[in-house]
Short mmCIF file of C-alpha atoms in Angstrom, two decimals:
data_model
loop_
_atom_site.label_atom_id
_atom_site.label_comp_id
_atom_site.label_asym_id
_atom_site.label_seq_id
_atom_site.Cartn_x
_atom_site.Cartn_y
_atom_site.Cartn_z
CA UNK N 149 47.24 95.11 24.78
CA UNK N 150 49.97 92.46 24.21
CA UNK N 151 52.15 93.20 21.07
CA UNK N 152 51.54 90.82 18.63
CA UNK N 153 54.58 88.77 16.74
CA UNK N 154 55.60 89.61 13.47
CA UNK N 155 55.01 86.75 11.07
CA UNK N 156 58.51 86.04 10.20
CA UNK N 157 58.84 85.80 14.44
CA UNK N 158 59.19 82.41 15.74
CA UNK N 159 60.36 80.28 18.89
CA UNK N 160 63.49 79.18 19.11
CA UNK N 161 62.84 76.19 20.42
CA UNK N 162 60.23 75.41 17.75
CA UNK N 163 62.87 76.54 14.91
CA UNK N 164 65.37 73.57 16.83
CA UNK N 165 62.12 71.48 16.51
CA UNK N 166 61.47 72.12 12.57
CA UNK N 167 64.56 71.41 12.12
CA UNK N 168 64.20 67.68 12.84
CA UNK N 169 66.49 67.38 14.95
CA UNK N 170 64.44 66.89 18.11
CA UNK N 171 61.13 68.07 20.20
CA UNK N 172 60.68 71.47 21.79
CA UNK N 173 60.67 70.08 25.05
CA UNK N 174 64.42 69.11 24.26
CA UNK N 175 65.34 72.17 22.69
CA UNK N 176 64.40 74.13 25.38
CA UNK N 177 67.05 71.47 27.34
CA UNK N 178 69.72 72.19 25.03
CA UNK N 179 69.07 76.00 25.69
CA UNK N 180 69.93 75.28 29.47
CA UNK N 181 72.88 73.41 28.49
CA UNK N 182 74.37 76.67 27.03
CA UNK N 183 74.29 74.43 23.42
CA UNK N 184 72.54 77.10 21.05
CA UNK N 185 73.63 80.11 19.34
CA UNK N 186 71.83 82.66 17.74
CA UNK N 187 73.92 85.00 15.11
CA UNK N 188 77.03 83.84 16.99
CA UNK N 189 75.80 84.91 20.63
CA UNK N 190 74.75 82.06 22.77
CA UNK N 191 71.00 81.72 23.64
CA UNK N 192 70.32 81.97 27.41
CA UNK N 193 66.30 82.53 27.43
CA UNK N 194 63.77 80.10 27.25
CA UNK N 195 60.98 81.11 24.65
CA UNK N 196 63.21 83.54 22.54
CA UNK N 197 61.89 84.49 19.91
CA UNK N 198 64.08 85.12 16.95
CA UNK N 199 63.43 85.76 12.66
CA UNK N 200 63.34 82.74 10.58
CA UNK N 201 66.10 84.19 8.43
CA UNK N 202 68.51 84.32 11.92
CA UNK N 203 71.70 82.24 12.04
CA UNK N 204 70.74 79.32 14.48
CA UNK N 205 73.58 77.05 15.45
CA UNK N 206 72.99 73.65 17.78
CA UNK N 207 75.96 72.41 19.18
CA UNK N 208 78.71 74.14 17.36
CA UNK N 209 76.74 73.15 13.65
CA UNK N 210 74.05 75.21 11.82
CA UNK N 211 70.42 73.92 11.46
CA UNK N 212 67.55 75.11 9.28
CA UNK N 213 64.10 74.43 9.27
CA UNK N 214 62.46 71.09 7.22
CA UNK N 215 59.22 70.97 5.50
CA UNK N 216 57.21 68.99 7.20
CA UNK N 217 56.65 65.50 5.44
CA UNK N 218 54.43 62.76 7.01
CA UNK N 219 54.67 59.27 5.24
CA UNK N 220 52.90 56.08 5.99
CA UNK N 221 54.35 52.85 4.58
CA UNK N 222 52.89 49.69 4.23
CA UNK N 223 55.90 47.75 5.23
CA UNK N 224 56.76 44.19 3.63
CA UNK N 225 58.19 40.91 5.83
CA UNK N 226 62.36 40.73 5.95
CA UNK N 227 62.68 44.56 6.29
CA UNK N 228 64.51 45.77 9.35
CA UNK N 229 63.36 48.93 11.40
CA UNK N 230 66.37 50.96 11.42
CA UNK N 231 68.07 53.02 8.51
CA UNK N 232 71.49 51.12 8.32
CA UNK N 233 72.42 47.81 9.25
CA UNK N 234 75.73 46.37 9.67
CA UNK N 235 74.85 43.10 8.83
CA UNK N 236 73.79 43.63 5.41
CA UNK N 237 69.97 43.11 5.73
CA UNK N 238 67.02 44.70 3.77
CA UNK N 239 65.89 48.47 5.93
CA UNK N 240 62.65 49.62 5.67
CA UNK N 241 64.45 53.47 4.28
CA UNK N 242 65.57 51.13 1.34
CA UNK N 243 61.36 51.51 0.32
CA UNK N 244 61.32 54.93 0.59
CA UNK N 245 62.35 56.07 -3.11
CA UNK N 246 61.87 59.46 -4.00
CA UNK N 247 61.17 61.19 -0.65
CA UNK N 248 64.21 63.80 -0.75
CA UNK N 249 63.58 65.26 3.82
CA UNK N 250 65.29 63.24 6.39
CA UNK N 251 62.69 61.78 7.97
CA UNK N 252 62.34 59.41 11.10
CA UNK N 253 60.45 55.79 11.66
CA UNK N 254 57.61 56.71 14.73
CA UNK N 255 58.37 53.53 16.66
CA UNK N 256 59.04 49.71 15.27
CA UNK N 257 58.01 46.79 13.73
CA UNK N 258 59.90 43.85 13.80
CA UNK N 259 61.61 41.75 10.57
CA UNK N 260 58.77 39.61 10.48
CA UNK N 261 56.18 41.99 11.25
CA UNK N 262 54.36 43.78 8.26
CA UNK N 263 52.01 46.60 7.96
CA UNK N 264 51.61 50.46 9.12
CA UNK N 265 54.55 52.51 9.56
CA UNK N 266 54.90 56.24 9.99
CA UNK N 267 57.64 58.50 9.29
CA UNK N 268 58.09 61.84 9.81
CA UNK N 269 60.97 64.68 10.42
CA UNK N 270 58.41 66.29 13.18
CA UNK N 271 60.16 65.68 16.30
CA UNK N 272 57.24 66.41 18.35
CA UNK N 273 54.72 64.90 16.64
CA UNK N 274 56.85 61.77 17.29
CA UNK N 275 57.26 62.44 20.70
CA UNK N 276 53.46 62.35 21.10
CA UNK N 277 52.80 59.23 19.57
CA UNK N 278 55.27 57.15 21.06
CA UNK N 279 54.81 59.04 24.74
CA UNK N 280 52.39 55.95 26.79
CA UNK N 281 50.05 58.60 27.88
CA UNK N 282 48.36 59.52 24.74
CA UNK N 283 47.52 56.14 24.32
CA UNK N 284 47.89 55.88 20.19
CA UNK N 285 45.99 52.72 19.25
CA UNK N 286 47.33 50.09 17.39
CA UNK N 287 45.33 47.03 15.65
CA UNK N 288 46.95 44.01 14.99
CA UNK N 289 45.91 41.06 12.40
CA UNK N 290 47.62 37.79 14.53
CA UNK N 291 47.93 34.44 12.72
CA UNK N 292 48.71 31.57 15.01
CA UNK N 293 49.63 28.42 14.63
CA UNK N 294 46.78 26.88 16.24
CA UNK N 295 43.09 28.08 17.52
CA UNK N 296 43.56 30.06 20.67
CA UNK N 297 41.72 28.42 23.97
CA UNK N 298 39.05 30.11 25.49
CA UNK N 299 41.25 29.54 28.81
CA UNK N 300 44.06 31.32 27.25
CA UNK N 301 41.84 34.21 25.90
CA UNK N 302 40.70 35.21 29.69
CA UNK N 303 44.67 34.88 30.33
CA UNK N 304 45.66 37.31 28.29
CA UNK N 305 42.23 39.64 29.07
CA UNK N 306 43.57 39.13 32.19
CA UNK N 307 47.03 40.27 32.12
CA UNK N 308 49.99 38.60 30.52
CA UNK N 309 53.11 38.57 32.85
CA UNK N 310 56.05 39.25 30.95
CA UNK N 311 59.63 40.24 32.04
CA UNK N 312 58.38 40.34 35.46
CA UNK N 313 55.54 43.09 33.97
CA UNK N 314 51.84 42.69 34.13
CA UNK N 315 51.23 43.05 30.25
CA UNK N 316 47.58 44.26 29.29
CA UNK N 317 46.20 44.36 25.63
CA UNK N 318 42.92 46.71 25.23
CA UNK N 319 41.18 44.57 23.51
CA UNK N 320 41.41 40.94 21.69
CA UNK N 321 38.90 39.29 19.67
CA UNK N 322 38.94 35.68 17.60
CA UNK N 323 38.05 36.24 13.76
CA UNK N 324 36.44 33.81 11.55
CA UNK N 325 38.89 31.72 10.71
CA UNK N 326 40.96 29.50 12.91
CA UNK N 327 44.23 30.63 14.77
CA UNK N 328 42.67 34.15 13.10
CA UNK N 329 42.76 37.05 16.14
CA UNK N 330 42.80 40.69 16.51
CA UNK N 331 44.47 42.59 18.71
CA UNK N 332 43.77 46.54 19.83
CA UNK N 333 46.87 47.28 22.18
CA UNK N 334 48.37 50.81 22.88
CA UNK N 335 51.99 49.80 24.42
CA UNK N 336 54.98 49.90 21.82
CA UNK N 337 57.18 47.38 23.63
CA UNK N 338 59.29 45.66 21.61
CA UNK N 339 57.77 41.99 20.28
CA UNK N 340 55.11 42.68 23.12
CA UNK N 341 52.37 40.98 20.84
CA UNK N 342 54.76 37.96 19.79
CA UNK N 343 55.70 37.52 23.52
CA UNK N 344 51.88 37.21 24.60
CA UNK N 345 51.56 34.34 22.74
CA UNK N 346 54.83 32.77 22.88
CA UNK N 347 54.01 32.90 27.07
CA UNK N 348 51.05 30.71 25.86
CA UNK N 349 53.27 28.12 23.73
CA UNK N 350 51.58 29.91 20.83
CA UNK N 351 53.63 30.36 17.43
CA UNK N 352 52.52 33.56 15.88
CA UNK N 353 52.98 32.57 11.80
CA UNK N 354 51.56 36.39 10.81
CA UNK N 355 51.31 39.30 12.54
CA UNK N 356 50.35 42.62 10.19
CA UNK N 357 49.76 45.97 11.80
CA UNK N 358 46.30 47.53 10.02
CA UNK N 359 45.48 50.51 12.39
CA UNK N 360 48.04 53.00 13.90
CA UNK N 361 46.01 56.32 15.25
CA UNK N 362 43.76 56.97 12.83
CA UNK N 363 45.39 55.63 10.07
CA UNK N 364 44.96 52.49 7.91
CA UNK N 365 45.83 50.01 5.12
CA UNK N 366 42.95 51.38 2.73
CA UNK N 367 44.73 51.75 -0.79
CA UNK N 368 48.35 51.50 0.21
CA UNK N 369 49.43 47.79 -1.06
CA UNK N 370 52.22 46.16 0.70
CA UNK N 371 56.08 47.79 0.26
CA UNK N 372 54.42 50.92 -0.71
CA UNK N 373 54.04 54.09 0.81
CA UNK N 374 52.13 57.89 0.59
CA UNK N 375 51.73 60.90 2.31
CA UNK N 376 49.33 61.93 4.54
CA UNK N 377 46.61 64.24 4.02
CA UNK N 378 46.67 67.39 5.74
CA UNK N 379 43.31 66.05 7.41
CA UNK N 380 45.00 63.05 8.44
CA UNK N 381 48.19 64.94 10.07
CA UNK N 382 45.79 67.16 11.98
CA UNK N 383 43.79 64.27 13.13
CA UNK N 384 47.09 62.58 14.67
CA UNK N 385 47.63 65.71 16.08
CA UNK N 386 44.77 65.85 17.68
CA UNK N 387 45.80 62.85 20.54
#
């Protein structure tokens, strides 16, 4: 019978993980690299497992495990995607008042772009929801700047050529009102809905993310943010 772990036992590429700093799969990279210590010896195994109270050191500096925190803004227009800027603009990081981890943007929205935006300090929780083949759908509100064509609606159904790339959405609808449409896509490429319609000679005037995963805009008004529910992190999970 296999000998179970103690509780205070754990991975040391998961510890490297909690720590924020990255995903397991990289951990276990930096292992191979000869980059981790453990109590001042140098880690050569893969799937060492070591006590949370151990001295763990990543590239010559110490690390320590972070809570978890999962945080879902609703982010304003003029707020830039990064958490310093050289040019003296607005960052989205600048919203997040009071939330005392280091935590990380999952992906981008443009300046113009408003709506859902996750952060977190689990590093492989981000790597799943960025990674193409998990497929994390994303809803988008588009506002054009004139009613889109039928023609140009079986264009972009279609396939959209971009940057010498076949782009597909997975699914695009016209709303009620004119220039109104939606757009279900699961690509992250950067502008990829704004180039669709710029392809088209369309001018997108609004464009407000409302779904990402399973999450949405219910109760969180705009240049505010929350934390998930433990429901909702094991849901994203769950991809």
């Amino acid at each position: 019978m296999r000998k179970k772990s103690e509780p205070s036992e754990v991975r040391i590429n998961k510890f490297i993980s909690q720590s924020g700093i990255c995903s397991r799969r990289e951990a276990d990279s930096l292992i191979k690299k000869g980059l981790v210590r453990i109590n001042g010896k140098s880690c050569k195994i893969l799937g060492q497992k070591i006590k949370t109270y151990d001295k763990v050191e990543v590239n010559g500096k110490e690390i320590k495990p972070e809570k978890k925190s999962y945080i879902l803004l609703n982010k304003p227009k003029d707020f830039i995607t990064t958490s310093k800027d050289t040019h003296g603009r607005r960052t989205v990081f600048e919203l997040l008042k009071g939330i005392n981890e280091r935590v990380f943007h999952v992906g981008r929205l443009d300046r113009k772009t408003t709506g859902l935006l996750l952060f977190t300090n689990d590093g492989d929780l981000t790597k799943k929801l960025t990674h193409p083949s998990h497929k994390v759908k994303k809803v988008y509100y588009v506002k054009l700047d004139r009613a889109l064509e039928e023609s140009d609606l079986k264009k972009i159904k279609l396939g959209i050529k971009i940057d010498e790339e076949l782009v597909f959405v997975n699914n695009i609808n016209k709303l009620d009102k004119k220039g109104e449409i939606g757009v279900e896509i699961h690509i992250g490429k950067n502008r990829i809905i704004r180039k669709i319609f710029e392809t088209l000679n369309y001018k997108v005037e609004k464009l407000d993310r409302v779904l990402f995963g399973t999450l949405t805009k219910k109760n969180l008004p705009r240049g505010k943010w929350r934390k998930l529910s433990e429901n909702e992190v094991r849901s994203l999970k769950s991809f």
